[in-house]
Amino acid sequence: MTHFEHANITVPNIDASIAFLAIAAPDFRVKADVTPKGEKRWLHIGNNNHYFALQEPKDIKTFQDQRNPYHDIGVNHLAMIVDDLELKKRKLLEAGYRMNGDLVNEPYRKRVYFFDSAGFEWELVEYFTDDPNLRYQY
């Protein structure tokens, strides 16, 4: 069976990404944080099974994200399965993060979308069943 291991994302500020993930995925820990001399900073943050490889652009002054999500080719959002979605939602709102739309309540799951400080969209999902036929009803 195939499982997600990691995603590699260039972000404008690694520390801001860590702050968002500390709330959204509190079981994640920094596994590596490296800035080779004259190179860009990169970091791995995650748990024992999954992680995000984050890197900063070498020259943030010239870095621009010109993609229009859901219109241009590329990643639109990243989703994480979480426990206690309501708590995470409240903490993210208290920290000043912006929701995209309302909380979606479905019979066997809840979903909410948030933007981090860099404008990346994250979907947080809490499931109430392990049955894939019920989890993934569309």
PDB file of C-alpha atoms in Angstrom:
ATOM      1  CA  MET A   1       0.000   0.000   0.000  1.00  0.00           C
ATOM      2  CA  THR A   2       1.234   3.484  -0.824  1.00  0.00           C
ATOM      3  CA  HIS A   3       1.401   6.121   1.909  1.00  0.00           C
ATOM      4  CA  PHE A   4       2.245   9.807   1.864  1.00  0.00           C
ATOM      5  CA  GLU A   5       5.721  10.389   3.271  1.00  0.00           C
ATOM      6  CA  HIS A   6       6.490  14.072   2.724  1.00  0.00           C
ATOM      7  CA  ALA A   7       5.913  17.151   0.626  1.00  0.00           C
ATOM      8  CA  ASN A   8       8.669  19.630  -0.211  1.00  0.00           C
ATOM      9  CA  ILE A   9       7.471  23.240  -0.134  1.00  0.00           C
ATOM     10  CA  THR A  10       9.315  26.511  -0.663  1.00  0.00           C
ATOM     11  CA  VAL A  11       7.994  29.040   1.852  1.00  0.00           C
ATOM     12  CA  PRO A  12       8.895  32.693   2.384  1.00  0.00           C
ATOM     13  CA  ASN A  13       9.534  32.197   6.125  1.00  0.00           C
ATOM     14  CA  ILE A  14      10.193  28.836   7.757  1.00  0.00           C
ATOM     15  CA  ASP A  15       9.578  30.159  11.264  1.00  0.00           C
ATOM     16  CA  ALA A  16       6.103  31.374  10.264  1.00  0.00           C
ATOM     17  CA  SER A  17       5.364  27.913   8.828  1.00  0.00           C
ATOM     18  CA  ILE A  18       6.515  26.282  12.068  1.00  0.00           C
ATOM     19  CA  ALA A  19       4.150  28.572  14.028  1.00  0.00           C
ATOM     20  CA  PHE A  20       1.155  27.481  11.910  1.00  0.00           C
ATOM     21  CA  LEU A  21       2.027  23.785  12.072  1.00  0.00           C
ATOM     22  CA  ALA A  22       2.560  23.978  15.853  1.00  0.00           C
ATOM     23  CA  ILE A  23      -1.192  24.617  16.147  1.00  0.00           C
ATOM     24  CA  ALA A  24      -2.509  22.550  13.224  1.00  0.00           C
ATOM     25  CA  ALA A  25      -0.256  19.527  13.849  1.00  0.00           C
ATOM     26  CA  PRO A  26       0.971  19.705  17.462  1.00  0.00           C
ATOM     27  CA  ASP A  27       2.547  16.231  17.238  1.00  0.00           C
ATOM     28  CA  PHE A  28       4.964  17.489  14.572  1.00  0.00           C
ATOM     29  CA  ARG A  29       8.541  18.163  15.662  1.00  0.00           C
ATOM     30  CA  VAL A  30      11.491  19.724  13.879  1.00  0.00           C
ATOM     31  CA  LYS A  31      13.573  16.790  12.664  1.00  0.00           C
ATOM     32  CA  ALA A  32      16.297  18.794  10.914  1.00  0.00           C
ATOM     33  CA  ASP A  33      16.988  22.519  10.515  1.00  0.00           C
ATOM     34  CA  VAL A  34      19.957  23.280   8.286  1.00  0.00           C
ATOM     35  CA  THR A  35      21.375  26.376   6.627  1.00  0.00           C
ATOM     36  CA  PRO A  36      24.491  25.409   4.645  1.00  0.00           C
ATOM     37  CA  LYS A  37      26.971  28.269   4.277  1.00  0.00           C
ATOM     38  CA  GLY A  38      25.868  30.483   1.387  1.00  0.00           C
ATOM     39  CA  GLU A  39      22.753  28.381   0.754  1.00  0.00           C
ATOM     40  CA  LYS A  40      19.066  28.507   1.602  1.00  0.00           C
ATOM     41  CA  ARG A  41      17.655  27.271   4.902  1.00  0.00           C
ATOM     42  CA  TRP A  42      15.746  23.988   4.850  1.00  0.00           C
ATOM     43  CA  LEU A  43      13.886  22.120   7.545  1.00  0.00           C
ATOM     44  CA  HIS A  44      12.020  18.852   8.054  1.00  0.00           C
ATOM     45  CA  ILE A  45       9.024  19.021  10.417  1.00  0.00           C
ATOM     46  CA  GLY A  46       6.723  16.107  11.120  1.00  0.00           C
ATOM     47  CA  ASN A  47       6.128  12.971  13.145  1.00  0.00           C
ATOM     48  CA  ASN A  48       7.513   9.441  12.820  1.00  0.00           C
ATOM     49  CA  ASN A  49       5.477   8.724   9.687  1.00  0.00           C
ATOM     50  CA  HIS A  50       5.002  11.949   7.739  1.00  0.00           C
ATOM     51  CA  TYR A  51       6.741  15.284   7.380  1.00  0.00           C
ATOM     52  CA  PHE A  52       7.029  18.462   5.387  1.00  0.00           C
ATOM     53  CA  ALA A  53      10.352  19.469   3.892  1.00  0.00           C
ATOM     54  CA  LEU A  54      10.349  23.264   3.959  1.00  0.00           C
ATOM     55  CA  GLN A  55      12.885  25.490   2.342  1.00  0.00           C
ATOM     56  CA  GLU A  56      13.266  29.231   2.033  1.00  0.00           C
ATOM     57  CA  PRO A  57      14.229  30.901  -1.236  1.00  0.00           C
ATOM     58  CA  LYS A  58      17.904  31.856  -1.349  1.00  0.00           C
ATOM     59  CA  ASP A  59      17.011  35.480  -2.101  1.00  0.00           C
ATOM     60  CA  ILE A  60      13.677  36.401  -0.516  1.00  0.00           C
ATOM     61  CA  LYS A  61      13.853  39.873  -2.098  1.00  0.00           C
ATOM     62  CA  THR A  62      13.417  38.457  -5.590  1.00  0.00           C
ATOM     63  CA  PHE A  63      11.012  35.652  -4.631  1.00  0.00           C
ATOM     64  CA  GLN A  64       7.432  36.032  -5.816  1.00  0.00           C
ATOM     65  CA  ASP A  65       4.528  33.615  -5.817  1.00  0.00           C
ATOM     66  CA  GLN A  66       2.556  34.569  -8.906  1.00  0.00           C
ATOM     67  CA  ARG A  67       0.358  31.458  -9.093  1.00  0.00           C
ATOM     68  CA  ASN A  68      -3.402  31.804  -8.755  1.00  0.00           C
ATOM     69  CA  PRO A  69      -4.593  28.695  -6.831  1.00  0.00           C
ATOM     70  CA  TYR A  70      -7.505  26.769  -8.347  1.00  0.00           C
ATOM     71  CA  HIS A  71      -6.837  28.520 -11.679  1.00  0.00           C
ATOM     72  CA  ASP A  72      -3.153  27.947 -12.472  1.00  0.00           C
ATOM     73  CA  ILE A  73      -1.384  24.587 -12.534  1.00  0.00           C
ATOM     74  CA  GLY A  74       0.078  23.600  -9.176  1.00  0.00           C
ATOM     75  CA  VAL A  75      -0.904  22.567  -5.657  1.00  0.00           C
ATOM     76  CA  ASN A  76      -4.121  24.183  -4.407  1.00  0.00           C
ATOM     77  CA  HIS A  77      -4.097  22.985  -0.803  1.00  0.00           C
ATOM     78  CA  LEU A  78      -2.579  20.378   1.476  1.00  0.00           C
ATOM     79  CA  ALA A  79      -4.769  18.267   3.763  1.00  0.00           C
ATOM     80  CA  MET A  80      -3.981  16.749   7.132  1.00  0.00           C
ATOM     81  CA  ILE A  81      -6.071  14.359   9.207  1.00  0.00           C
ATOM     82  CA  VAL A  82      -6.308  15.766  12.732  1.00  0.00           C
ATOM     83  CA  ASP A  83      -7.889  14.998  16.086  1.00  0.00           C
ATOM     84  CA  ASP A  84     -10.123  17.549  17.829  1.00  0.00           C
ATOM     85  CA  LEU A  85     -10.754  19.775  14.820  1.00  0.00           C
ATOM     86  CA  GLU A  86     -12.864  22.225  16.828  1.00  0.00           C
ATOM     87  CA  LEU A  87      -9.960  22.901  19.209  1.00  0.00           C
ATOM     88  CA  LYS A  88      -7.507  23.420  16.360  1.00  0.00           C
ATOM     89  CA  LYS A  89      -9.970  25.715  14.582  1.00  0.00           C
ATOM     90  CA  ARG A  90     -10.383  27.843  17.711  1.00  0.00           C
ATOM     91  CA  LYS A  91      -6.620  28.056  18.324  1.00  0.00           C
ATOM     92  CA  LEU A  92      -5.872  28.972  14.698  1.00  0.00           C
ATOM     93  CA  LEU A  93      -8.514  31.720  14.771  1.00  0.00           C
ATOM     94  CA  GLU A  94      -7.162  33.023  18.097  1.00  0.00           C
ATOM     95  CA  ALA A  95      -3.681  33.129  16.540  1.00  0.00           C
ATOM     96  CA  GLY A  96      -5.032  35.290  13.691  1.00  0.00           C
ATOM     97  CA  TYR A  97      -5.129  32.756  10.865  1.00  0.00           C
ATOM     98  CA  ARG A  98      -7.904  33.190   8.302  1.00  0.00           C
ATOM     99  CA  MET A  99     -10.422  30.489   7.457  1.00  0.00           C
ATOM    100  CA  ASN A 100     -11.438  29.917   3.855  1.00  0.00           C
ATOM    101  CA  GLY A 101     -15.184  29.317   4.051  1.00  0.00           C
ATOM    102  CA  ASP A 102     -17.129  27.715   6.860  1.00  0.00           C
ATOM    103  CA  LEU A 103     -16.565  24.474   8.714  1.00  0.00           C
ATOM    104  CA  VAL A 104     -17.992  21.624   6.637  1.00  0.00           C
ATOM    105  CA  ASN A 105     -19.932  19.105   8.712  1.00  0.00           C
ATOM    106  CA  GLU A 106     -20.656  15.793   7.039  1.00  0.00           C
ATOM    107  CA  PRO A 107     -21.979  12.580   8.637  1.00  0.00           C
ATOM    108  CA  TYR A 108     -18.574  10.938   9.017  1.00  0.00           C
ATOM    109  CA  ARG A 109     -16.134  13.847   8.907  1.00  0.00           C
ATOM    110  CA  LYS A 110     -15.613  17.549   9.527  1.00  0.00           C
ATOM    111  CA  ARG A 111     -13.396  19.738   7.351  1.00  0.00           C
ATOM    112  CA  VAL A 112     -12.087  23.274   7.588  1.00  0.00           C
ATOM    113  CA  TYR A 113      -9.700  25.260   5.399  1.00  0.00           C
ATOM    114  CA  PHE A 114      -7.172  27.800   6.687  1.00  0.00           C
ATOM    115  CA  PHE A 115      -4.589  30.049   5.093  1.00  0.00           C
ATOM    116  CA  ASP A 116      -1.198  30.247   6.783  1.00  0.00           C
ATOM    117  CA  SER A 117       0.711  33.536   6.886  1.00  0.00           C
ATOM    118  CA  ALA A 118       2.306  32.819   3.490  1.00  0.00           C
ATOM    119  CA  GLY A 119      -1.103  32.311   1.864  1.00  0.00           C
ATOM    120  CA  PHE A 120      -0.878  28.508   1.566  1.00  0.00           C
ATOM    121  CA  GLU A 121      -4.237  26.815   2.060  1.00  0.00           C
ATOM    122  CA  TRP A 122      -4.449  23.881   4.476  1.00  0.00           C
ATOM    123  CA  GLU A 123      -7.420  21.539   4.834  1.00  0.00           C
ATOM    124  CA  LEU A 124      -7.828  19.992   8.275  1.00  0.00           C
ATOM    125  CA  VAL A 125     -10.056  16.895   8.408  1.00  0.00           C
ATOM    126  CA  GLU A 126     -11.378  14.970  11.375  1.00  0.00           C
ATOM    127  CA  TYR A 127     -12.936  11.568  10.622  1.00  0.00           C
ATOM    128  CA  PHE A 128     -15.503   9.820  12.813  1.00  0.00           C
ATOM    129  CA  THR A 129     -15.156   6.371  11.220  1.00  0.00           C
ATOM    130  CA  ASP A 130     -12.405   4.120   9.917  1.00  0.00           C
ATOM    131  CA  ASP A 131     -14.680   2.739   7.184  1.00  0.00           C
ATOM    132  CA  PRO A 132     -13.375   4.166   3.861  1.00  0.00           C
ATOM    133  CA  ASN A 133     -16.797   3.698   2.253  1.00  0.00           C
ATOM    134  CA  LEU A 134     -18.223   6.137   4.783  1.00  0.00           C
ATOM    135  CA  ARG A 135     -15.211   8.471   5.058  1.00  0.00           C
ATOM    136  CA  TYR A 136     -15.082   9.282   1.382  1.00  0.00           C
ATOM    137  CA  GLN A 137     -18.704   9.864   0.425  1.00  0.00           C
ATOM    138  CA  TYR A 138     -18.989  12.545  -2.217  1.00  0.00           C
TER     139      TYR A 138
END
